[in-house]
Amino acid sequence: MHGEYKEYKQILKNMLNEDRYYHSLCVADEAYRLAQKYGADTEKAYLAGLLHDITKNAPKDVHFDIFKMFGQEITELEENAPKLWHAISGSLYVKNILRIDDPEIIEAIRYHTTSKRNIPFLILILYLADFTSADRDYDDVDVMRKLVDVSLDGAYKYALEYTVKDLEQRNLPVHPDTVDAYNEIKNKEI
Ligand code: DGI
Ligand code: FE
Ligand code: FE
C-alpha cells in the first residue's frame, strides 16, 4: 500500500482542473502498478505519478515566473513549445516549493514529457504510465496498454514513435531530448 498524501492531493485539487486531477490519480495508480510488476520503487513511482502534472493548468506567466524565481534557463525551442513548460516548471515547483528532496522524483517529473537518452528506470515507468493510465483515451491506447504488460522496451519504442509522428503531423518541433530518446531506442534490438 502506498502513502495517502492527503496534503499533496489537496494542493493538486487547488492547482488543477477536475480532469487533470483525475488524470494525476490515474497516472499515480498506473505508475505504482508498473513499478510493482517490473521491480521499481512503488512508493516513488506513485508519488512521481501523483505530482507529475502539478503545473499543467498554470497560465504562461506562472510557468515563466517559476523559471525566473529558480534561475532556470530555457532554450528558444522550449520557450516556443507550451506543452513542454509544465515538465520544467513542475519539477522546479516540486523541488523548491513542496520541498521534495528526492532527485529521482524531481528528474522523473522534469523528463516525463520528452524523455531523454539513457532514461533512468523510474522515469521510464512514469513516462509509460502517462500513456496507459485508466483515464487515457487516444487512438492506439489499447495497443499501448497491451504492449506495456508485455515489454517495457517495446512499449517505450511504440510511445516514442507515436509521439514523433504526432509532432510531425502537427508541425511541432521535436525537442532534442525526444530526438535522443527516439534514436537510442531505434538502435536497440527489441
Ligand atoms: O501532460 P500530459 O498531457 O499528461 O502528457 P505529456 O506531459 O506527455 O505531454 C504531452 C504533450 O507534449 C503532447 O501534446 C506532445 C507534447 N510533446 C511531447 N514531446 C514533445 C512535445 N511537444 C514538442 N513541441 N516537442 C516534443 O519533443
Ligand atoms: Fe505532462
Ligand atoms: Fe500526464
XYZ file of C-alpha atoms and ligand atoms in Angstrom:
219
model
C 0.000 0.000 0.000
C 1.266 3.460 -0.844
C 1.029 6.600 1.277
C -2.159 8.617 1.090
C -0.526 12.002 0.545
C -3.633 13.895 1.624
C -1.820 17.237 1.709
C -0.378 16.842 -1.771
C -3.778 15.794 -3.081
C -5.352 18.914 -1.619
C -2.662 21.074 -3.261
C -3.269 19.314 -6.582
C -7.020 19.852 -6.271
C -6.397 23.565 -5.856
C -3.988 23.778 -8.791
C -5.642 21.513 -11.347
C -8.998 21.238 -13.056
C -11.094 18.158 -12.364
C -9.961 16.158 -15.392
C -6.302 16.818 -14.740
C -6.668 15.941 -11.061
C -8.309 12.662 -12.029
C -5.533 12.048 -14.583
C -2.923 12.579 -11.832
C -4.574 9.969 -9.592
C -4.804 7.526 -12.507
C -1.145 8.001 -13.501
C -0.102 7.507 -9.859
C -2.034 4.204 -9.740
C -0.655 3.037 -13.075
C 2.929 4.003 -12.145
C 2.509 2.044 -8.915
C 1.209 -0.984 -10.820
C 4.052 -0.908 -13.362
C 6.641 -0.382 -10.620
C 5.309 -3.423 -8.805
C 5.211 -5.538 -11.947
C 8.679 -4.583 -13.151
C 10.503 -4.098 -9.861
C 10.864 -0.327 -9.433
C 10.286 1.604 -6.188
C 6.475 1.614 -5.921
C 6.288 4.487 -3.443
C 8.445 6.792 -5.564
C 6.543 5.790 -8.701
C 3.215 6.621 -7.064
C 4.395 9.998 -5.783
C 6.043 10.939 -9.101
C 2.813 9.992 -10.888
C 0.708 11.970 -8.471
C 2.739 15.158 -8.874
C 3.963 14.909 -12.483
C 1.454 17.378 -13.987
C 1.171 19.708 -10.975
C 1.673 22.914 -13.023
C -0.146 21.664 -16.133
C -3.072 24.102 -15.784
C -0.973 27.144 -14.881
C -1.047 30.161 -17.221
C 2.055 31.157 -19.180
C 3.209 33.854 -16.761
C 3.215 31.406 -13.834
C 5.497 28.983 -15.710
C 7.854 31.826 -16.605
C 7.757 33.286 -13.072
C 8.801 29.884 -11.746
C 11.668 29.666 -14.273
C 12.850 33.112 -13.219
C 12.424 32.514 -9.490
C 14.675 29.467 -9.574
C 17.163 30.659 -12.199
C 16.044 28.147 -14.820
C 17.272 28.972 -18.316
C 15.222 27.632 -21.205
C 16.057 27.248 -24.868
C 14.300 29.023 -27.707
C 12.610 25.771 -28.713
C 11.303 25.304 -25.156
C 10.100 28.890 -24.996
C 8.026 28.266 -28.111
C 6.619 24.876 -27.071
C 3.934 25.454 -24.414
C 3.422 21.706 -23.874
C 6.959 21.448 -22.551
C 6.656 24.172 -19.892
C 4.862 22.123 -17.259
C 7.531 19.437 -17.075
C 10.194 22.070 -16.308
C 8.100 24.284 -14.017
C 6.547 21.226 -12.338
C 9.925 19.782 -11.372
C 11.055 23.168 -10.005
C 7.814 23.528 -8.061
C 8.028 20.085 -6.509
C 11.691 20.571 -5.594
C 11.663 24.137 -4.318
C 8.129 24.810 -3.146
C 6.888 21.398 -2.000
C 10.481 20.699 -0.913
C 10.551 17.109 -2.028
C 14.261 16.368 -1.905
C 14.327 13.118 -3.847
C 16.385 13.740 -7.024
C 14.864 10.721 -8.782
C 11.337 12.054 -8.385
C 12.379 15.567 -9.466
C 14.150 14.159 -12.534
C 11.192 11.952 -13.414
C 8.862 14.959 -13.459
C 11.413 17.006 -15.404
C 11.646 14.469 -18.244
C 8.172 12.936 -18.204
C 7.130 14.733 -21.408
C 10.219 14.455 -23.637
C 12.067 11.554 -22.033
C 15.825 11.611 -22.724
C 18.803 9.455 -23.618
C 19.677 6.759 -21.062
C 16.414 7.147 -19.221
C 16.507 6.035 -15.562
C 14.055 3.267 -14.662
C 11.725 5.452 -12.595
C 11.321 7.925 -15.478
C 10.546 5.088 -17.861
C 7.798 3.871 -15.531
C 6.302 7.367 -15.239
C 6.635 8.062 -18.969
C 4.716 4.885 -19.831
C 2.163 5.250 -17.036
C 1.297 8.642 -18.550
C 0.377 6.798 -21.777
C -1.510 3.876 -20.253
C -3.353 5.347 -17.228
C -7.046 4.467 -16.906
C -8.260 7.940 -17.964
C -6.369 7.914 -21.288
C -8.335 7.789 -24.477
C -6.401 8.230 -27.722
C -6.060 6.155 -30.891
C -3.816 3.206 -30.091
C -4.327 3.334 -26.314
C -5.348 -0.336 -26.365
C -2.187 -1.259 -28.243
C -0.104 0.667 -25.702
C -1.855 -0.992 -22.756
C -1.199 -4.460 -24.160
C 2.403 -3.645 -25.008
C 3.231 -2.232 -21.599
C 2.296 -5.525 -19.964
C 4.492 -7.476 -22.350
C 7.664 -5.412 -22.673
C 8.749 -2.029 -21.311
C 11.186 -1.530 -24.189
C 8.553 -2.424 -26.769
C 6.045 -0.025 -25.238
C 8.678 2.701 -24.929
C 9.618 2.364 -28.601
C 5.986 2.476 -29.655
C 5.315 5.529 -27.482
C 8.284 7.458 -28.864
C 7.388 6.592 -32.451
C 3.812 7.650 -31.794
C 4.952 10.945 -30.276
C 7.413 11.838 -33.028
C 4.853 11.029 -35.751
C 2.215 13.040 -33.929
C 4.511 16.077 -33.578
C 5.470 15.824 -37.242
C 1.789 15.742 -38.254
C 1.061 18.769 -36.115
C 4.129 20.534 -37.479
C 5.616 20.967 -33.983
C 9.355 20.998 -33.231
C 10.802 17.832 -31.701
C 12.845 18.577 -28.579
C 16.499 17.357 -28.692
C 15.813 15.132 -25.643
C 12.923 13.470 -27.519
C 15.156 13.027 -30.582
C 17.892 11.452 -28.429
C 15.441 9.063 -26.794
C 13.928 8.148 -30.175
C 17.293 7.494 -31.849
C 18.512 5.485 -28.895
C 15.525 3.120 -28.888
C 15.616 2.829 -32.706
C 19.138 1.460 -32.446
C 18.266 -1.063 -29.792
C 17.361 -4.689 -30.511
C 13.940 -5.375 -29.012
O 0.838 16.337 -19.664
P 0.173 15.192 -20.376
O -0.835 15.630 -21.397
O -0.390 14.183 -19.432
O 1.317 14.391 -21.193
P 2.772 14.905 -21.575
O 3.413 15.637 -20.457
O 3.492 13.704 -22.102
O 2.526 15.941 -22.728
C 2.132 15.501 -23.992
C 2.251 16.642 -24.967
O 3.588 17.063 -25.053
C 1.799 16.256 -26.349
O 0.910 17.279 -26.834
C 3.033 16.253 -27.161
C 3.926 17.195 -26.397
N 5.332 16.866 -26.613
C 5.986 15.746 -26.232
N 7.254 15.747 -26.690
C 7.420 16.908 -27.361
C 6.183 17.639 -27.292
N 5.998 18.841 -27.876
C 7.031 19.356 -28.554
N 6.888 20.528 -29.151
N 8.235 18.725 -28.678
C 8.484 17.500 -28.088
O 9.584 16.948 -28.234
Fe 2.586 16.038 -18.515
Fe 0.303 13.480 -17.551
